[in-house]
Coordinates of C-alpha atoms and ligand atoms in Angstrom, one line a residue:
M12 CA -8.7 -1.5 37.1
Y13 CA -5.7 -1.8 34.7
Q14 CA -3.7 1.1 33.6
M15 CA -1.0 0.9 30.9
T16 CA 0.1 2.5 27.6
G17 CA -1.2 1.4 24.2
A18 CA 2.1 -0.3 23.5
Q19 CA 2.0 -2.3 26.7
L20 CA -1.6 -3.2 26.0
I21 CA -0.7 -4.5 22.5
V22 CA 2.0 -6.7 24.1
R23 CA -0.3 -8.0 26.8
L24 CA -3.0 -8.8 24.2
L25 CA -0.5 -10.7 22.1
E26 CA 0.7 -12.7 25.1
R27 CA -2.9 -13.5 26.1
Q28 CA -3.4 -14.7 22.5
G29 CA -0.6 -17.2 23.0
V30 CA 2.0 -15.6 20.8
K31 CA 5.4 -17.1 21.9
T32 CA 7.6 -15.8 19.1
A33 CA 7.4 -12.8 16.8
A34 CA 9.8 -11.4 14.2
G35 CA 10.4 -7.8 13.2
I36 CA 12.7 -4.8 13.0
P37 CA 12.2 -1.7 15.1
G38 CA 12.3 2.0 14.0
G39 CA 11.2 5.3 15.3
A40 CA 7.4 4.9 14.9
I41 CA 7.3 1.5 16.6
L42 CA 9.8 2.2 19.4
P43 CA 7.1 2.5 22.1
L44 CA 5.9 -1.0 21.2
Y45 CA 9.5 -2.4 21.2
D46 CA 10.1 -0.8 24.5
A47 CA 7.1 -2.7 25.9
L48 CA 8.1 -5.8 24.1
S49 CA 11.5 -5.8 25.9
G50 CA 9.7 -6.8 29.1
S51 CA 7.6 -9.5 27.5
V52 CA 7.9 -13.3 27.5
I53 CA 7.4 -13.1 23.8
H54 CA 10.7 -14.1 22.1
H55 CA 11.5 -11.4 19.6
V56 CA 13.5 -12.5 16.5
L57 CA 15.4 -9.6 15.0
A58 CA 15.2 -10.1 11.3
R59 CA 17.6 -8.3 8.9
H60 CA 14.9 -7.2 6.4
E61 CA 11.2 -6.8 7.2
Q62 CA 10.3 -9.1 4.3
G63 CA 12.4 -11.7 6.2
A64 CA 10.4 -11.0 9.3
G65 CA 7.1 -11.4 7.4
F66 CA 8.2 -14.8 6.0
M67 CA 9.5 -16.0 9.4
A68 CA 6.0 -15.3 10.8
Q69 CA 4.6 -17.1 7.8
G70 CA 6.9 -20.1 8.3
M71 CA 5.7 -20.3 11.9
A72 CA 2.0 -20.0 10.8
R73 CA 2.4 -22.6 8.1
V74 CA 3.8 -25.1 10.7
S75 CA 1.5 -24.2 13.7
G76 CA -1.7 -23.4 11.7
R77 CA -2.1 -20.4 14.1
P78 CA -1.9 -16.7 13.3
E79 CA 1.7 -15.5 13.9
V80 CA 3.0 -12.0 14.2
C81 CA 5.5 -9.7 12.6
F82 CA 6.4 -6.1 13.3
A83 CA 7.8 -3.2 11.2
S84 CA 8.2 0.5 11.6
S85 CA 6.4 3.1 9.5
G86 CA 7.4 4.0 5.9
P87 CA 10.1 1.7 4.4
G88 CA 9.7 -0.8 7.3
A89 CA 6.1 -1.2 6.5
T90 CA 6.5 -1.3 2.7
N91 CA 9.2 -4.0 3.1
L92 CA 6.5 -6.2 4.6
V93 CA 4.2 -5.9 1.6
T94 CA 5.4 -8.9 -0.4
A95 CA 5.2 -11.2 2.6
I96 CA 1.6 -10.0 3.3
A97 CA 0.6 -10.5 -0.4
D98 CA 2.2 -13.9 -0.3
A99 CA 0.2 -14.8 2.8
R100 CA -3.0 -13.6 1.2
L101 CA -2.6 -15.8 -1.9
D102 CA -1.7 -18.9 0.1
S103 CA -4.3 -18.2 2.8
I104 CA -1.8 -18.0 5.7
P105 CA -3.0 -16.5 9.0
L106 CA -0.7 -13.6 9.7
V107 CA -1.0 -10.5 12.0
A108 CA 1.3 -7.7 10.8
I109 CA 1.7 -4.8 13.2
T110 CA 3.2 -1.6 11.9
G111 CA 4.1 1.7 13.6
Q112 CA 2.8 4.8 12.0
V113 CA 3.5 8.5 12.4
P114 CA 1.5 10.3 15.1
L115 CA -2.2 10.8 14.2
S116 CA -1.8 14.6 13.9
M117 CA 0.9 14.2 11.3
I118 CA -0.9 11.6 9.1
G119 CA -1.4 13.1 5.6
T120 CA 1.5 15.7 6.0
D121 CA 4.2 13.6 4.2
A122 CA 5.9 13.3 7.5
F123 CA 9.2 11.6 7.8
Q124 CA 8.7 7.9 7.0
E125 CA 5.0 8.3 6.5
V126 CA 3.3 6.0 4.0
D127 CA -0.3 5.0 3.8
I128 CA 0.3 1.3 4.5
Y129 CA -3.4 1.0 5.3
G130 CA -4.3 2.1 1.8
M131 CA -1.5 0.1 0.2
T132 CA -2.5 -3.2 1.9
V133 CA -6.3 -3.0 1.3
P134 CA -6.1 -5.3 -1.7
I135 CA -3.6 -7.8 -0.2
T136 CA -5.0 -8.3 3.3
K137 CA -8.1 -10.1 4.5
H138 CA -8.7 -7.0 6.5
N139 CA -6.7 -4.1 7.9
F140 CA -7.0 -1.4 10.6
L141 CA -5.6 2.1 11.2
V142 CA -6.0 2.5 15.0
R143 CA -7.1 6.0 15.9
S144 CA -7.3 5.8 19.7
V145 CA -5.8 3.6 22.4
D146 CA -9.3 2.4 23.4
E147 CA -9.8 0.8 20.0
L148 CA -6.9 -1.6 20.7
L149 CA -9.0 -3.6 23.1
E150 CA -11.2 -4.5 20.2
V151 CA -8.8 -4.3 17.2
I152 CA -6.1 -6.7 18.4
P153 CA -8.4 -9.6 19.2
A154 CA -10.3 -8.8 16.0
A155 CA -7.1 -9.0 14.0
F156 CA -6.5 -12.6 15.3
R157 CA -10.1 -13.6 14.9
I158 CA -10.2 -12.4 11.3
A159 CA -6.8 -14.0 10.4
M160 CA -7.9 -17.4 11.6
S161 CA -11.7 -17.5 10.8
G162 CA -13.0 -19.3 7.7
R163 CA -10.3 -19.0 5.0
P164 CA -7.2 -17.8 6.9
G165 CA -5.3 -14.8 5.7
P166 CA -3.2 -11.8 6.7
V167 CA -4.4 -8.8 8.7
L168 CA -2.5 -5.6 9.1
V169 CA -2.8 -3.3 12.2
D170 CA -1.2 0.1 11.7
V171 CA -0.7 1.9 15.1
P172 CA 0.3 5.6 15.2
K173 CA 3.1 6.3 17.6
D174 CA 1.0 8.6 19.8
V175 CA -1.6 5.8 20.2
Q176 CA 1.1 3.5 21.4
N177 CA 2.1 6.2 24.0
Q178 CA -1.5 7.0 25.2
T179 CA -2.5 5.7 28.5
I180 CA -5.6 3.5 28.9
R181 CA -7.6 2.5 32.0
F182 CA -9.9 -0.4 31.7
A183 CA -11.6 -2.9 33.9
E184 CA -11.3 -6.2 32.0
F185 CA -9.2 -7.7 29.2
P186 CA -11.3 -8.8 26.2
P187 CA -11.7 -12.5 25.7
V188 CA -9.0 -14.3 23.8
A189 CA -10.0 -14.4 20.1
T190 CA -11.2 -17.7 18.7
P191 CA -12.4 -18.5 15.1
E192 CA -15.9 -17.4 14.2
P193 CA -18.4 -20.2 13.8
L194 CA -19.2 -21.0 10.2
P195 CA -22.7 -21.0 8.7
A196 CA -24.6 -24.4 9.0
L197 CA -23.9 -26.8 6.1
D198 CA -26.4 -27.1 3.3
M199 CA -27.2 -30.7 3.9
A200 CA -29.2 -31.0 0.7
A201 CA -26.1 -30.2 -1.2
V202 CA -24.1 -32.7 0.8
E203 CA -26.7 -35.4 0.0
E204 CA -26.5 -34.4 -3.7
A205 CA -22.7 -34.6 -3.6
A206 CA -22.8 -38.0 -2.1
R207 CA -25.3 -39.2 -4.7
M208 CA -23.0 -37.9 -7.5
I209 CA -20.0 -39.7 -5.9
N210 CA -21.9 -42.9 -5.6
A211 CA -23.1 -42.7 -9.2
A212 CA -19.8 -41.8 -10.7
E213 CA -17.7 -44.4 -12.6
Q214 CA -14.5 -42.5 -12.9
P215 CA -14.3 -39.9 -10.1
V216 CA -11.2 -38.1 -9.0
L217 CA -10.6 -36.3 -5.7
Y218 CA -8.7 -33.0 -6.2
L219 CA -7.3 -31.6 -2.9
G220 CA -6.0 -28.1 -2.4
G221 CA -4.3 -26.2 0.4
G222 CA -7.6 -25.7 2.2
V223 CA -7.5 -29.4 3.2
I224 CA -4.2 -28.7 5.1
H225 CA -5.5 -25.4 6.6
A226 CA -8.6 -27.2 7.9
G227 CA -6.7 -30.1 9.3
A228 CA -8.9 -32.3 7.1
A229 CA -6.2 -34.4 5.4
Q230 CA -7.2 -37.6 7.3
A231 CA -10.8 -37.2 6.4
A232 CA -9.9 -36.6 2.8
V233 CA -7.8 -39.8 2.7
T234 CA -10.7 -41.7 4.3
L235 CA -13.1 -40.4 1.6
A236 CA -10.7 -41.5 -1.1
E237 CA -10.3 -45.0 0.3
Q238 CA -14.0 -45.4 1.0
A239 CA -15.0 -44.3 -2.5
G240 CA -12.1 -45.8 -4.4
M241 CA -11.1 -42.4 -5.8
P242 CA -7.7 -41.6 -7.3
T243 CA -6.5 -38.5 -5.6
T244 CA -4.5 -35.6 -7.0
M245 CA -3.1 -32.7 -5.0
T246 CA -2.2 -29.1 -5.8
L247 CA 1.2 -27.8 -5.0
M248 CA -0.2 -26.4 -1.8
A249 CA -1.8 -29.7 -0.8
L250 CA 1.3 -31.9 -1.2
G251 CA 1.4 -34.2 1.9
A252 CA -2.3 -34.2 2.4
M253 CA -2.3 -37.8 1.1
P254 CA 1.1 -39.6 1.4
V255 CA 2.7 -39.7 -2.0
D256 CA 3.1 -43.5 -1.8
H257 CA -0.6 -44.1 -0.9
P258 CA -1.9 -46.4 -3.7
L259 CA -4.7 -43.9 -4.5
S260 CA -2.3 -40.9 -4.9
I261 CA -1.8 -39.8 -8.4
G262 CA 0.5 -36.9 -7.2
M263 CA 0.4 -33.3 -8.1
L264 CA -1.7 -32.0 -11.0
G265 CA -1.0 -29.2 -13.4
M266 CA 1.9 -27.5 -15.1
H267 CA 4.7 -29.8 -13.8
A268 CA 2.6 -32.9 -13.0
A269 CA 3.4 -36.4 -14.1
R270 CA 1.9 -37.0 -17.6
Y271 CA -0.4 -39.7 -16.4
T272 CA -1.9 -37.5 -13.7
N273 CA -3.2 -35.0 -16.2
F274 CA -4.4 -37.8 -18.4
V275 CA -6.4 -39.4 -15.5
L276 CA -8.1 -36.0 -15.0
E277 CA -8.9 -35.8 -18.7
E278 CA -11.0 -39.0 -18.3
A279 CA -12.7 -38.2 -15.0
D280 CA -16.5 -38.2 -15.0
L281 CA -16.6 -36.5 -11.6
L282 CA -14.2 -34.1 -10.0
V283 CA -14.5 -33.7 -6.3
C284 CA -12.6 -30.5 -5.5
V285 CA -11.9 -29.9 -1.8
G286 CA -10.3 -26.7 -0.6
A287 CA -8.8 -25.9 -4.0
R288 CA -9.5 -23.0 -6.3
F289 CA -8.9 -24.1 -9.8
D290 CA -5.7 -22.1 -10.0
D291 CA -4.3 -21.7 -13.6
R292 CA -1.0 -23.4 -12.7
A293 CA -3.1 -26.4 -11.6
I294 CA -5.7 -26.6 -14.3
G295 CA -4.1 -25.1 -17.4
K296 CA -6.6 -23.8 -19.9
A297 CA -9.8 -23.8 -17.8
A298 CA -12.2 -24.6 -20.6
Q299 CA -10.2 -27.8 -21.4
F300 CA -9.7 -29.0 -17.8
C301 CA -11.6 -32.2 -17.0
P302 CA -13.8 -31.8 -20.1
N303 CA -16.0 -34.8 -19.2
A304 CA -16.4 -34.2 -15.5
K305 CA -19.2 -33.0 -13.3
I306 CA -17.9 -30.9 -10.5
V307 CA -18.5 -31.0 -6.8
H308 CA -16.7 -28.0 -5.2
I309 CA -16.3 -27.8 -1.4
D310 CA -14.7 -24.6 0.0
V311 CA -14.8 -22.5 3.1
D312 CA -14.7 -19.3 1.0
P313 CA -17.9 -18.9 -0.9
S314 CA -16.3 -16.5 -3.4
E315 CA -14.2 -19.4 -4.8
L316 CA -17.3 -21.4 -5.7
H317 CA -18.2 -21.0 -9.4
K318 CA -15.4 -18.5 -9.8
I319 CA -13.3 -20.3 -12.5
K320 CA -15.4 -23.4 -13.1
Q321 CA -19.1 -23.7 -12.7
A322 CA -19.8 -26.4 -10.1
H323 CA -22.7 -28.8 -10.4
V324 CA -22.8 -28.9 -6.6
A325 CA -21.2 -26.3 -4.5
I326 CA -20.8 -26.6 -0.8
N327 CA -19.7 -23.8 1.4
G328 CA -18.3 -24.8 4.7
D329 CA -15.3 -26.0 6.7
V330 CA -13.9 -28.7 4.4
G331 CA -13.3 -31.0 7.4
E332 CA -16.9 -30.7 8.5
V333 CA -18.2 -31.3 5.0
L334 CA -16.0 -34.4 4.5
E335 CA -17.3 -35.8 7.9
A336 CA -20.9 -35.2 6.7
L337 CA -20.2 -36.8 3.4
L338 CA -18.5 -40.0 4.7
P339 CA -21.5 -41.8 6.1
R340 CA -23.4 -41.0 2.9
V341 CA -20.8 -42.3 0.5
K342 CA -21.0 -45.9 -0.4
A343 CA -17.9 -48.1 -0.1
A344 CA -16.8 -48.8 -3.6
L345 CA -13.7 -50.6 -5.0
R346 CA -14.0 -49.1 -8.5
K347 CA -11.8 -51.8 -9.8
R348 CA -12.2 -51.0 -13.5
W349 CA -11.4 -47.3 -13.1
L350 CA -8.5 -47.9 -10.7
S351 CA -7.0 -50.5 -13.0
H352 CA -7.3 -48.1 -15.9
V353 CA -5.5 -45.4 -13.8
E354 CA -2.8 -48.0 -13.1
S355 CA -2.4 -48.7 -16.8
L356 CA -2.0 -45.0 -17.5
R357 CA 0.6 -44.8 -14.7
A358 CA 2.4 -47.8 -16.3
R359 CA 2.2 -46.3 -19.8
F360 CA 3.6 -42.9 -18.7
P361 CA 6.0 -43.9 -15.9
V362 CA 7.5 -41.3 -13.8
E363 CA 11.3 -41.4 -14.0
W364 CA 13.7 -39.2 -12.1
A365 CA 16.8 -39.1 -14.2
G366 CA 20.0 -39.3 -12.2
Q367 CA 18.2 -40.2 -9.1
D368 CA 21.1 -42.3 -7.7
D369 CA 23.6 -39.4 -7.9
P370 CA 23.2 -36.7 -5.2
R371 CA 24.9 -34.2 -7.5
T372 CA 22.0 -34.2 -9.9
H373 CA 18.8 -32.3 -9.3
Y374 CA 16.5 -35.2 -8.7
G375 CA 19.2 -37.3 -7.1
L376 CA 19.9 -34.5 -4.6
V377 CA 16.2 -34.2 -3.7
Q378 CA 15.9 -37.9 -3.2
A379 CA 19.2 -38.2 -1.2
V380 CA 17.9 -35.5 1.2
A381 CA 14.6 -37.4 1.6
A382 CA 16.5 -40.7 2.2
A383 CA 18.5 -39.1 4.9
L384 CA 15.5 -37.7 6.8
D385 CA 12.3 -38.9 8.3
D386 CA 8.8 -37.5 7.7
E387 CA 9.1 -35.2 10.7
A388 CA 11.5 -32.9 8.9
V389 CA 10.0 -29.8 7.4
I390 CA 10.9 -28.8 3.8
T391 CA 10.7 -25.3 2.4
T392 CA 11.7 -24.0 -1.0
D393 CA 12.3 -20.9 -2.9
V394 CA 10.8 -20.3 -6.3
G395 CA 12.1 -21.7 -9.6
Q396 CA 13.1 -24.9 -11.1
H397 CA 14.4 -26.3 -7.8
Q398 CA 11.0 -25.7 -6.3
M399 CA 9.3 -27.8 -9.0
W400 CA 11.9 -30.6 -8.8
V401 CA 11.3 -30.8 -5.0
A402 CA 7.5 -30.8 -5.5
Q403 CA 7.9 -33.6 -8.1
A404 CA 10.4 -35.8 -6.4
Y405 CA 10.3 -35.3 -2.6
P406 CA 8.1 -38.0 -1.0
F407 CA 5.8 -35.8 1.1
R408 CA 3.8 -37.9 3.5
R409 CA 2.2 -35.5 6.0
P410 CA 0.4 -32.2 6.1
R411 CA 2.5 -29.1 7.0
Q412 CA 5.7 -31.0 6.0
W413 CA 6.0 -28.8 2.9
L414 CA 6.1 -25.0 2.9
T415 CA 6.3 -23.2 -0.4
S416 CA 5.2 -19.9 -1.9
G417 CA 2.5 -21.2 -4.2
G418 CA 0.2 -18.4 -5.2
L419 CA 2.6 -15.4 -5.3
G420 CA 5.7 -17.5 -6.2
T421 CA 8.0 -15.3 -4.2
M422 CA 11.7 -15.8 -4.6
G423 CA 13.3 -15.2 -1.2
F424 CA 10.6 -17.1 0.7
G425 CA 12.6 -20.2 1.4
M426 CA 15.2 -19.3 4.1
P427 CA 13.1 -17.0 6.3
A428 CA 10.2 -19.4 6.1
A429 CA 12.5 -22.2 7.2
I430 CA 13.7 -20.0 10.1
G431 CA 10.0 -19.5 11.0
A432 CA 9.4 -23.3 10.8
A433 CA 12.3 -24.0 13.1
L434 CA 11.2 -21.3 15.5
A435 CA 7.7 -22.8 15.6
D436 CA 9.1 -26.2 16.5
R437 CA 12.8 -26.3 17.4
S438 CA 12.8 -30.1 17.6
R439 CA 12.5 -30.5 13.9
T440 CA 15.1 -30.4 11.2
V441 CA 14.1 -27.9 8.5
V442 CA 15.6 -28.1 5.0
C443 CA 15.3 -25.2 2.6
F444 CA 15.9 -26.0 -1.0
S445 CA 16.9 -22.8 -2.7
G446 CA 18.3 -21.6 -6.0
D447 CA 21.1 -19.2 -6.3
G448 CA 18.8 -16.5 -7.6
S449 CA 16.2 -16.8 -4.8
F450 CA 18.8 -17.3 -2.1
K451 CA 20.3 -13.9 -2.8
M452 CA 16.9 -12.2 -2.3
N453 CA 16.9 -12.8 1.5
I454 CA 20.5 -13.9 2.0
Q455 CA 20.9 -11.4 4.9
E456 CA 18.7 -13.7 7.0
L457 CA 21.7 -16.0 7.4
A458 CA 22.7 -13.6 10.1
T459 CA 19.4 -14.2 11.9
L460 CA 19.7 -17.9 11.4
A461 CA 23.2 -18.0 12.9
E462 CA 22.1 -15.8 15.8
E463 CA 19.1 -18.1 16.6
G464 CA 21.2 -21.2 16.1
L465 CA 18.3 -23.0 14.5
N466 CA 18.4 -26.5 12.9
V467 CA 18.0 -25.2 9.4
K468 CA 19.9 -26.7 6.4
I469 CA 19.9 -24.8 3.2
V470 CA 20.4 -27.0 0.2
L471 CA 21.6 -24.5 -2.5
M472 CA 21.0 -25.8 -6.0
N473 CA 23.4 -23.5 -7.8
N474 CA 23.0 -23.3 -11.6
N475 CA 24.4 -19.7 -11.6
S476 CA 21.3 -18.5 -13.3
L477 CA 17.6 -17.7 -13.0
G478 CA 17.0 -21.2 -14.1
L479 CA 13.2 -21.1 -14.7
V480 CA 13.6 -17.9 -16.7
Y481 CA 16.4 -19.5 -18.7
Q482 CA 14.2 -22.5 -19.3
Q483 CA 11.3 -20.4 -20.5
Q484 CA 13.5 -18.3 -22.8
N485 CA 15.0 -21.5 -24.3
L486 CA 11.6 -23.2 -24.8
F487 CA 9.3 -20.3 -25.7
Y488 CA 11.4 -17.3 -26.8
G489 CA 13.4 -18.9 -29.6
K490 CA 16.4 -19.6 -27.3
R491 CA 17.0 -15.8 -26.9
V492 CA 18.6 -16.0 -23.5
F493 CA 18.6 -12.5 -21.9
A494 CA 19.1 -11.4 -18.4
S495 CA 18.8 -14.9 -17.0
K496 CA 22.5 -16.0 -16.8
Y497 CA 24.7 -14.5 -14.1
R498 CA 28.2 -13.4 -15.1
G499 CA 29.5 -13.2 -11.5
A500 CA 29.6 -16.3 -9.4
P501 CA 29.7 -15.5 -5.7
D502 CA 31.3 -18.0 -3.3
F503 CA 28.2 -18.9 -1.2
L504 CA 30.2 -21.0 1.2
K505 CA 32.4 -18.0 2.1
I506 CA 29.3 -15.8 2.4
A507 CA 27.8 -18.3 4.8
E508 CA 31.0 -18.5 6.7
G509 CA 31.1 -14.7 7.0
F510 CA 27.6 -14.9 8.6
G511 CA 28.7 -17.6 10.9
V512 CA 27.0 -20.5 9.2
A513 CA 28.9 -23.7 8.5
G514 CA 29.0 -25.0 4.9
V515 CA 29.6 -28.2 2.9
D516 CA 30.4 -28.3 -0.8
L517 CA 29.1 -31.5 -2.4
D518 CA 30.9 -30.5 -5.6
T519 CA 34.2 -31.3 -4.0
A520 CA 33.2 -33.9 -1.4
A521 CA 34.9 -37.3 -1.9
N522 CA 31.7 -39.0 -0.9
P523 CA 28.8 -36.6 -1.5
R524 CA 26.1 -38.8 -0.1
A525 CA 28.0 -39.3 3.1
A526 CA 28.8 -35.6 3.3
L527 CA 25.2 -34.7 2.7
T528 CA 23.9 -37.0 5.4
Q529 CA 26.4 -35.8 7.9
A530 CA 25.5 -32.2 7.2
L531 CA 21.8 -32.9 7.6
H532 CA 22.3 -34.6 10.9
A533 CA 24.8 -32.2 12.5
P534 CA 23.0 -29.8 14.8
G535 CA 22.6 -26.1 13.9
P536 CA 22.5 -24.3 10.6
C537 CA 24.4 -25.4 7.6
L538 CA 24.7 -24.4 3.9
I539 CA 24.9 -27.4 1.6
H540 CA 26.1 -26.3 -1.8
V541 CA 25.7 -28.3 -5.0
S542 CA 26.3 -27.2 -8.6
I543 CA 23.4 -28.1 -10.9
D544 CA 23.7 -28.3 -14.7
R545 CA 22.0 -25.2 -16.2
E546 CA 20.7 -27.3 -19.1
E547 CA 18.5 -29.4 -16.8
F548 CA 14.9 -28.3 -17.3
V549 CA 11.7 -29.1 -15.4
Y550 CA 9.7 -31.6 -17.3
P551 CA 7.0 -32.4 -18.1
M552 CA 5.7 -28.9 -18.7
V553 CA 2.4 -27.5 -19.8
P554 CA 3.3 -24.5 -22.0
P555 CA 1.8 -21.2 -20.7
G556 CA -1.8 -20.9 -21.9
A557 CA -2.1 -24.5 -23.1
A558 CA -4.3 -27.3 -21.8
N559 CA -2.8 -29.7 -19.3
T560 CA -2.9 -32.5 -21.8
E561 CA -0.6 -30.6 -24.1
M562 CA 2.4 -31.2 -21.9
I563 CA 5.8 -31.2 -23.4
G564 CA 8.9 -33.3 -22.4
G565 CA 9.3 -35.8 -19.7
Ligands
TPP220 C1 10.6 -11.9 -6.3 C2 10.5 -12.5 -7.6 N1 11.1 -11.9 -8.7 C3 11.0 -12.6 -9.9 C4 10.4 -13.8 -10.1 C5 10.3 -14.4 -11.4 N2 11.1 -15.7 -11.4 C6 10.5 -16.9 -11.2 S1 11.6 -18.2 -11.1 C7 12.9 -17.2 -11.4 C8 14.3 -17.7 -11.3 C9 14.6 -18.4 -10.1 O1 16.0 -18.6 -10.0 P1 16.7 -19.5 -8.9 O2 16.2 -19.0 -7.6 O3 18.1 -19.5 -9.1 O4 16.0 -20.9 -9.1 P2 16.2 -21.9 -10.3 O5 15.0 -21.7 -11.3 O6 17.5 -21.7 -11.0 O7 16.1 -23.3 -9.7 C10 12.5 -15.8 -11.5 C11 13.4 -14.7 -11.8 C12 9.8 -14.3 -8.9 N3 9.2 -15.5 -9.0 N4 9.9 -13.7 -7.7

C-alpha cells in the first residue's frame, strides 16, 4: 500500500511519465505541489513570467515530440499561462499545464486569486480537468498525458485545488504510464483511391504541414515525393520536413512564399495534402487556391477534413501510417515534363536574397548564421518580419530544427521556446531570431537563461519598430504610420549585461562575420545585436484577403 499526499502523487506520476524538466512559478495555491517537487528528480526551471514557463515547456515539446509540463499558481499565475496554452493548441503541441486552485470549498466565492481557469481554457485546450478529490489524480494525470499525445497533439490543463494537493491518499498500485491511444484502422479503399489519383495525375504537388513533423513522417513524405516525382511545398510549420535543397522542394507556400511556388500550385492538377489544414496564411483566398487541382487530404484529425477545402479523397489516420500504406501502391514516375516546367518557373522567378553577402542586412544575417552552424542547431523565432525572413532564407534540412509560433503568431515566443529547446537537449546550439518588439515581450527570461547557463544565442534584428505593422501600414493603410515606430531605443546589450548575459554588437564590430561566428561558437548564452533598416520589407507578399497568385514585390 502506498500513502502520500495529492501533491506527492502528482510529482510521482510525472516522474513515472518520464518528465525530466518542468518550468513554472510557485504561488500560494500551488505551494503543496512545489513542496513535493523540491524532493523530486525533476529539474524545475524557475521562469520569470508564467507565459515564459509555458513557452519553455512548448520549446521542450517541440524538440522532444513528447508532452512537457509547466506549472502556475491560481489566479494571475494561471491567466499568464493562457497565451502559451492557446499557442500550443493552434500549433498542435503536446503540453500539460498544471495549475493550483483555491480550496474546493472556496471555489465560486471570489476568493483571493480565484479565477475559473477551467472555464477560460475550455476553448483553447484539447481537454481540461478540475480535480475534485485526491483519488481522481490517479486517473487524471495519466489521462492528461494520454490526451496531449494521442492523435493530433495538443495542450491539456489540470487545475488542482490546494486542499486536493494536501489530501492524503492510500492506494495499492500506480496506474500504468500513459501511452498514445491507438488510432482507428485506415480506410484502405480511400488509400487505394488516393494512390490511383496520384498515379493518374500529370501535375501533382505534395503539400506538407506540421502534422508530418509531429507524426515523425518526414522521411516517408520525402520517399513518396521521390517515388512519384512530386514537387513538394511546405507550410511554415513543416519547414525542414524535406531539406530545402532537395531537388523536389519548392519551399514554403503562401503569404511570403517565393513567387514560383505559388505559381506551381496554381497549375497543379492534384494536391496531396499531408498533415496540413489549409490555413489562410498558406492558401490565401481559399476559392482561388489550386483552382485546377483535385485534392487528397490526409490528416489525423477528422475535423480538418473538408473543413476549408472539399477533398476528393479524405483519409483519416496517422499520416506516417497512411504514407507507408500509400508507398507500395504509388507507381515510380519521373514526371519529366512537369518537373521541367516547375524548373522553368523557378528559373523565370528566381529567388534572390538581397544583401546576402553582408551579415548586417536581414537576409545576409540569416544566411551568415546558417553558414556558421550545422543542421544540428535548433532555430526559434519571434513573430514579425524577422520570422518571415528566417522562414524564407534559412536552409532548414531536418524536422524539429525550426520552432516558430505559426498559428497564434505570438510575439514573445522566441526566447523562452529557445530556452525550452536547450533544456530538452543541452548538446545543441539554439539560436533565437528576434525582433526588438517581440524580444521585449518576454525579455525577463534573460534571467532564467543566465541562471540555467544554456547555449542559447539571441540574434536581435533591431529596426526599432514593430516592423511587420510598419510594413502593413506603409503598404495597405496609405503610409499612415501610427503606433509602430518606437521613440525610445533601449540599449539591449546593457540590458543583457544586467541580466548576466554576454553581448556582441555587429553594428560596431570590425569584422561582423567573424564576430558573429565567434559569438555563435562560444559556450553559454549570448545576445547578438544587429541594426536592421526599417525600410526593409518582407517580399513577396500576398495582400490580406487576396489570392496567392496576386503577390506583390519580390
Ligand atoms: C502578442 C502579440 N501582439 C501583437 C501582435 C501583432 N504583431 C505582429 S508582428 C508585430 C510586430 C513585431 O515586431 P518585432 O518583434 O520588432 O519584429 P519585426 O517585424 O520588426 O521583425 C506585431 C505587433 C502579435 N503578433 N503578437
